[in-house]
mmCIF file of C-alpha atoms and ligand atoms in Angstrom:
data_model
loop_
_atom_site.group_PDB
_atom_site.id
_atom_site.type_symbol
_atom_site.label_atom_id
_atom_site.label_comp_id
_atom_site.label_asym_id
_atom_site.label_seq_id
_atom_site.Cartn_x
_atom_site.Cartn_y
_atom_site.Cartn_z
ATOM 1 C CA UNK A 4 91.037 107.789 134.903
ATOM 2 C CA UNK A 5 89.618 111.185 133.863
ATOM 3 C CA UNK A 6 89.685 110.921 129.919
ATOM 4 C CA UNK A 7 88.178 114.375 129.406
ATOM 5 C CA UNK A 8 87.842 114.088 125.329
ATOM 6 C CA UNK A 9 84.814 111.632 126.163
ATOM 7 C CA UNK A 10 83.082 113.424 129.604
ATOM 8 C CA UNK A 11 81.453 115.484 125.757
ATOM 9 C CA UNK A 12 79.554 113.131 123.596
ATOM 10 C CA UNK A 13 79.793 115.836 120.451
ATOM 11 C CA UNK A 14 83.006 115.305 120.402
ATOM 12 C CA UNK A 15 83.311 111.881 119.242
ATOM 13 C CA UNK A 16 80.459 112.472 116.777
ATOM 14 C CA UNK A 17 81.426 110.300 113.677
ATOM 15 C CA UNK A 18 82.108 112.666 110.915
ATOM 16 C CA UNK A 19 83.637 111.754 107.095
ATOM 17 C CA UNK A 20 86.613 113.496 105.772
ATOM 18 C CA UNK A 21 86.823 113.290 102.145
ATOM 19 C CA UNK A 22 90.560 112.779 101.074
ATOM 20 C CA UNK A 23 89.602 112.542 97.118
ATOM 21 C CA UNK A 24 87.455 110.854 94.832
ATOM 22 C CA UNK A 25 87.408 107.304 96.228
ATOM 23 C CA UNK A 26 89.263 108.248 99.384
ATOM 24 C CA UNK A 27 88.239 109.178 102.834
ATOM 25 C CA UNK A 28 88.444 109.252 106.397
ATOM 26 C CA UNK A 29 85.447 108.170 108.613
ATOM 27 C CA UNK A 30 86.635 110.021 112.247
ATOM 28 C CA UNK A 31 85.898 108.356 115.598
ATOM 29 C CA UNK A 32 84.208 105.425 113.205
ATOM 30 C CA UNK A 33 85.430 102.403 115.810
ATOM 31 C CA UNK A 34 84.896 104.648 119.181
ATOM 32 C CA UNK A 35 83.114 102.933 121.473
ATOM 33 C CA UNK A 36 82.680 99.791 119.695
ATOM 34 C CA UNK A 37 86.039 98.887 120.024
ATOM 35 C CA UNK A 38 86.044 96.622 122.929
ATOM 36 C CA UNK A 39 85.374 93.697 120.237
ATOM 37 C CA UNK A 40 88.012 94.700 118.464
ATOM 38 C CA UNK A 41 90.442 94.891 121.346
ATOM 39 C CA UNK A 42 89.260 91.188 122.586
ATOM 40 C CA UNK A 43 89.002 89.755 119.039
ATOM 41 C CA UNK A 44 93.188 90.824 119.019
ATOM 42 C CA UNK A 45 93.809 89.530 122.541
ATOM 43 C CA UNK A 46 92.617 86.261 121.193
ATOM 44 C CA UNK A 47 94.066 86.009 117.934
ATOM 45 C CA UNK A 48 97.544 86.946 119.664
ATOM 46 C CA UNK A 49 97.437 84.534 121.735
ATOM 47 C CA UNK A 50 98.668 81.770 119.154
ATOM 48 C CA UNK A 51 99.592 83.705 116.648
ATOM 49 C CA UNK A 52 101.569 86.764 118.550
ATOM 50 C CA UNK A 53 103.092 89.915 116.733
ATOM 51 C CA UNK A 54 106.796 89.529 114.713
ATOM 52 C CA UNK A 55 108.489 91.542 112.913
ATOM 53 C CA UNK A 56 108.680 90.084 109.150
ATOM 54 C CA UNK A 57 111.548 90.355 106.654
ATOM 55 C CA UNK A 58 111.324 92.430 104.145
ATOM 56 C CA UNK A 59 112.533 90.180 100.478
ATOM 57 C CA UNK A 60 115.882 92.721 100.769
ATOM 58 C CA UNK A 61 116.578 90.878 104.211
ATOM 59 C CA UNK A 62 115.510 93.535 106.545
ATOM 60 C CA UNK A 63 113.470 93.731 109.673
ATOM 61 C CA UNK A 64 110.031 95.551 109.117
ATOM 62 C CA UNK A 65 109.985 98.345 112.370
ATOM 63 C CA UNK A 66 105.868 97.173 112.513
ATOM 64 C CA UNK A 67 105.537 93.831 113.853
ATOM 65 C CA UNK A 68 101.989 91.991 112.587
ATOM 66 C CA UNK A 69 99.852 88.967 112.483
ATOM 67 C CA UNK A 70 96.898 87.806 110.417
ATOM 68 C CA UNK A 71 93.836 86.653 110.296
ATOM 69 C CA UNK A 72 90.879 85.710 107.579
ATOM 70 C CA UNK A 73 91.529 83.214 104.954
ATOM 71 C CA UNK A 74 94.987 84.775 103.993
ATOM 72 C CA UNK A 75 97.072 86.611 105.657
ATOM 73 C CA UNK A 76 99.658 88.629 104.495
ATOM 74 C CA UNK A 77 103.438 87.543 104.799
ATOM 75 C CA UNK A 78 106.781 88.718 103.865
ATOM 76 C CA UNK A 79 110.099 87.236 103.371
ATOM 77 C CA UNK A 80 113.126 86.672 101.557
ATOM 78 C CA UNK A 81 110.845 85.208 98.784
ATOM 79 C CA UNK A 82 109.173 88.740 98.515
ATOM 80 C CA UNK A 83 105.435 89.657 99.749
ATOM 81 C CA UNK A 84 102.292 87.163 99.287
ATOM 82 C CA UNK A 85 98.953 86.497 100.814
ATOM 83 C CA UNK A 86 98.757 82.559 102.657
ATOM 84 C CA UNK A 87 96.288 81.141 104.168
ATOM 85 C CA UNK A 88 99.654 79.916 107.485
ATOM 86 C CA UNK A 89 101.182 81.575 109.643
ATOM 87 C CA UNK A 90 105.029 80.918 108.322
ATOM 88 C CA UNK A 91 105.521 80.645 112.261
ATOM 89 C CA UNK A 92 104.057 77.777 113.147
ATOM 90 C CA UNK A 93 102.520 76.241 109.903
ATOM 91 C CA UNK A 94 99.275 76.637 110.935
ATOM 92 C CA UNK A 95 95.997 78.440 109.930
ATOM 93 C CA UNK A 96 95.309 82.048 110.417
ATOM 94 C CA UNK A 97 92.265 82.389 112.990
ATOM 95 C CA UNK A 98 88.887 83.233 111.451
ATOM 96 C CA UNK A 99 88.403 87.054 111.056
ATOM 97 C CA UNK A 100 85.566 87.715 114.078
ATOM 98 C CA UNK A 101 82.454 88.277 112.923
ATOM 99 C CA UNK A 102 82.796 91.804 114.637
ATOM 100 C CA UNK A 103 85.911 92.394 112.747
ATOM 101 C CA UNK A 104 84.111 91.759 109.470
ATOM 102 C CA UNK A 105 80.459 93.498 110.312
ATOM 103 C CA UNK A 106 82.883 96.535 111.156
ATOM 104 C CA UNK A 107 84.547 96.704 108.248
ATOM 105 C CA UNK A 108 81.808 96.044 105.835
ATOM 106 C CA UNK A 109 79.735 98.883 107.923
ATOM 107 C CA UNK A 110 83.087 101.455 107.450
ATOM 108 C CA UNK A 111 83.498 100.460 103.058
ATOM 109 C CA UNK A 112 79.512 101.096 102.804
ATOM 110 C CA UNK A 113 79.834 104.432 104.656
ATOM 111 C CA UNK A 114 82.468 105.648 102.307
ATOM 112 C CA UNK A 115 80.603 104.398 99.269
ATOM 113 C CA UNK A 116 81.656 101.041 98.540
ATOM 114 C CA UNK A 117 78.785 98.982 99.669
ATOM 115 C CA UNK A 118 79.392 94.854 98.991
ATOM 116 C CA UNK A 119 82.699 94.155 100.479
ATOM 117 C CA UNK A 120 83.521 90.972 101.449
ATOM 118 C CA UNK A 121 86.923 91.473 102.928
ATOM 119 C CA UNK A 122 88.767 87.593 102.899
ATOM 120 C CA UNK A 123 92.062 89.287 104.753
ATOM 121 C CA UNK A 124 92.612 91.498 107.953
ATOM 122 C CA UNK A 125 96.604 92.568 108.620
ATOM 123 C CA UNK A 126 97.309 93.496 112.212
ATOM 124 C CA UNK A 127 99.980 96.077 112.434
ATOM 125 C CA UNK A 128 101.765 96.502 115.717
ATOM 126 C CA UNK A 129 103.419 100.207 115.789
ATOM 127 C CA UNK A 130 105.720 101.047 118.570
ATOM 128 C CA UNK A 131 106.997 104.853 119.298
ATOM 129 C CA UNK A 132 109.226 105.236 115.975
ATOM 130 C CA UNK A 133 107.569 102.489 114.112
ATOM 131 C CA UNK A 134 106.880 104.046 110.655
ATOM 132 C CA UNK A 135 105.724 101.840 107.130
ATOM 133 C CA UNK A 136 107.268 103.460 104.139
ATOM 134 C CA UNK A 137 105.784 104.431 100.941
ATOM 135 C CA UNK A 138 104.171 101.731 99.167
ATOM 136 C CA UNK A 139 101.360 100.924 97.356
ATOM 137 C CA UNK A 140 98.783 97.722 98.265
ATOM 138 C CA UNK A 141 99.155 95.861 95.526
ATOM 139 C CA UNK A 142 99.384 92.024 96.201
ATOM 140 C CA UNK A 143 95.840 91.091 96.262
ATOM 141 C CA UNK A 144 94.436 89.329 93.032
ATOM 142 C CA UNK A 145 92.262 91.919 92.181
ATOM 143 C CA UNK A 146 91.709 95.306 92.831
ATOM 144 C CA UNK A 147 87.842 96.238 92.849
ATOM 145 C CA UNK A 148 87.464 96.429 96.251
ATOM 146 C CA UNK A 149 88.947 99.357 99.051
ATOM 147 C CA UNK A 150 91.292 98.857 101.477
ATOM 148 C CA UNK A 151 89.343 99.484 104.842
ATOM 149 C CA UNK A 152 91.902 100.456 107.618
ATOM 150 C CA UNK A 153 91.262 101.004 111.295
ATOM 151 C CA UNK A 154 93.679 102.832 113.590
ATOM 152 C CA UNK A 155 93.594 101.985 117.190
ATOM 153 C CA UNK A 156 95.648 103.550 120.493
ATOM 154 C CA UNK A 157 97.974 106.380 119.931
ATOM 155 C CA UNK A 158 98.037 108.664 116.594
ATOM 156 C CA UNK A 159 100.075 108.750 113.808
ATOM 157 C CA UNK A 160 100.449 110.507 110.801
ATOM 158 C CA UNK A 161 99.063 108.367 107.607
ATOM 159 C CA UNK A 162 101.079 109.742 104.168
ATOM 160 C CA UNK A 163 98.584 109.252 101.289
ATOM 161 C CA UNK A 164 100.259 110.678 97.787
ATOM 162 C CA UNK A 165 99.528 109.706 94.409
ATOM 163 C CA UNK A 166 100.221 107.150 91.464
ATOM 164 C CA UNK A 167 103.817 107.503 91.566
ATOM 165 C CA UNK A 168 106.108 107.395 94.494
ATOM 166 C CA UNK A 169 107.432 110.670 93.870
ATOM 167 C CA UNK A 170 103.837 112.755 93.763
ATOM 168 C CA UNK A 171 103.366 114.850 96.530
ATOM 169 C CA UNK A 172 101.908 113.615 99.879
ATOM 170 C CA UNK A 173 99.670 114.983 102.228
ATOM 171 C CA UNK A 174 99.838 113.917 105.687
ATOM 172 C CA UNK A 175 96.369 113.482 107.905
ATOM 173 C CA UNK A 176 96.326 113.005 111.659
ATOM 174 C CA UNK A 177 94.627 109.968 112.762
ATOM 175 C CA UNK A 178 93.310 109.075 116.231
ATOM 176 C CA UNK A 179 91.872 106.056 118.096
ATOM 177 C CA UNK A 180 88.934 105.289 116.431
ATOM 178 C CA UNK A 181 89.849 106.807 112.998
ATOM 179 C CA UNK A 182 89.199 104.537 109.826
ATOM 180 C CA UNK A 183 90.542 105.527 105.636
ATOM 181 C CA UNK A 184 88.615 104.092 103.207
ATOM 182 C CA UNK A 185 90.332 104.096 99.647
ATOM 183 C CA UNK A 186 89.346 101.923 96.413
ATOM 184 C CA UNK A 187 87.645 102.785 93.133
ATOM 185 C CA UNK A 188 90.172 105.424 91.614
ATOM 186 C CA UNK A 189 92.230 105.801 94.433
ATOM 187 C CA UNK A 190 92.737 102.263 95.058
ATOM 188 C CA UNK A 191 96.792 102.194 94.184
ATOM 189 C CA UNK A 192 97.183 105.647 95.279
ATOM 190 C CA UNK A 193 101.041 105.534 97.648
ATOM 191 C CA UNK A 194 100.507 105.632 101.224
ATOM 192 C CA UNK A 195 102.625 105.030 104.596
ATOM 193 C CA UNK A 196 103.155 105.987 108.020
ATOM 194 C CA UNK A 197 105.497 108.671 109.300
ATOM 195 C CA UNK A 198 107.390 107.434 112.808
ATOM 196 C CA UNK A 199 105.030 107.583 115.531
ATOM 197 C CA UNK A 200 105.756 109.685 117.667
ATOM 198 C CA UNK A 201 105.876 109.068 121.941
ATOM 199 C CA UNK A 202 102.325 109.179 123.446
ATOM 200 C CA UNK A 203 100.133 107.175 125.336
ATOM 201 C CA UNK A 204 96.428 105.720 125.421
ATOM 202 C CA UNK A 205 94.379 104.981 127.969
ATOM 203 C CA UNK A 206 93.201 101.652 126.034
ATOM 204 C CA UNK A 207 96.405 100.405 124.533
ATOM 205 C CA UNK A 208 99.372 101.999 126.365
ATOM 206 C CA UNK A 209 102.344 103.175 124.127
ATOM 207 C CA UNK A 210 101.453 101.164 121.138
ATOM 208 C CA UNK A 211 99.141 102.123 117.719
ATOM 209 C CA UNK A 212 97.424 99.105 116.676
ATOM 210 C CA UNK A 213 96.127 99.009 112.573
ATOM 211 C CA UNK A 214 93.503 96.706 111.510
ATOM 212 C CA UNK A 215 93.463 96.802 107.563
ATOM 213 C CA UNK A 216 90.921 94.921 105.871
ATOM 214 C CA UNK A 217 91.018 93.646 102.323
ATOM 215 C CA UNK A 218 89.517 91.699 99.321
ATOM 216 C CA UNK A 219 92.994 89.466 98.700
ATOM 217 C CA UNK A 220 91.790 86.469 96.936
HETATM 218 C C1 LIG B 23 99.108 99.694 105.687
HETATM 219 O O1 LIG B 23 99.308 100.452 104.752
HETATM 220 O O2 LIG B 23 99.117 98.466 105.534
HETATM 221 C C2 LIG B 23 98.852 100.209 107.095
HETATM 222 C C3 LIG B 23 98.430 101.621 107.196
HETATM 223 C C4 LIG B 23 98.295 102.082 108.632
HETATM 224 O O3 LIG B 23 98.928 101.532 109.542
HETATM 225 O O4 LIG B 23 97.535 103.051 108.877
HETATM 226 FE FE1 LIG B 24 99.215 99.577 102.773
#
């Protein structure tokens, strides 16, 4: 296949997009050192494939996940939690790869926040018209360290507001290969996903895959 963005090497030159102060958006971060990424999710799959959790309201999430790490974080009628099983199948959650982690550490020093030790990597499965609503990420124990997220296949629009639902939001555009960084004062800023929209990747088909890394426990 003819993928003509990469026949030019400048343009998939990593570049950082500052979103605020403790925010920002390291483009085409993950491109071409994704195939670890892409084999480090066939394998976790494998046993411990994508669902679609409930939401503690009773509802079916539109973006099916899976875990891995020490904890992984679940939702159900109980409400959201980080646990080191799979409700599925009572077992562990796989070991984050080493790649995984050595990616994500690289990605939270590049936007300033050298030291993280992420214990926790969510895998988010988004289909066309999969969207994640406003929320904020606020289960994790503490909250010193940034939330490192990876986007992976087709775009989607990423909604990052403010400290209340109800501030405004600005929308950013993010590609295959794309990674936001937020912590220090933006750490429990809103953010979501608008419904992506149809499109297709040469990597990953009709799908968006997220990796988001984080400091739970
Ligand atoms: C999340 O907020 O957990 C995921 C964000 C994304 O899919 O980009
Ligand atoms: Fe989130």
């Amino acid at each position: 296949m003819n993928y003509s963005l990469f026949d030019d090497a400048s343009n998939i030159r990593p570049w950082t997009e500052t979103i605020c102060e403790g925010a920002a958006i390291l483009r085409h971060f993950s491109v071409n050192r994704e195939a670890a990424l892409l084999d480090g999710i066939k394998q976790i799959l494998s046993a411990h494939p994508f669902r679609q959790m409930r939401t503690p309201n009773g509802h079916h999430m539109s973006v099916a996940m899976t875990c891995c790490g020490e904890v992984g974080w679940v939702s159900d009628s109980d409400g959201y939690r980080y646990s080191a099983y799979d409700p599925e199948n009572g077992e562990p959650w796989p070991a984050m790869p080493d790649s995984f982690y050595s990616l994500a550490v690289q990605a939270a020093q590049e936007a300033g926040f050298p030291g993280f030790t992420p214990d926790s990597c969510l895998i988010n499965q988004y289909q066309v018209g999969s969207r994640l609503s406003l929320h904020q990420d606020k289960d994790e124990k503490k909250f010193g360290a940034p939330i490192v997220s990876f986007s992976l296949g087709i775009p989607a629009t990423f909604l990052f507001g403010g400290m209340q639902r109800s501030d405004t939001v600005q929308r950013y555009h993010l590609a295959h290969g794309d990674v936001v960084v937020w912590g220090g004062p933006a750490r429990l800023r809103y953010h979501g996903v608008a419904a992506i929209k149809e499109a297709a990747h040469p990597l990953l088909g009709t799908q968006r895959i997220n990796l988001t890394f984080r400091q739970a426990t």
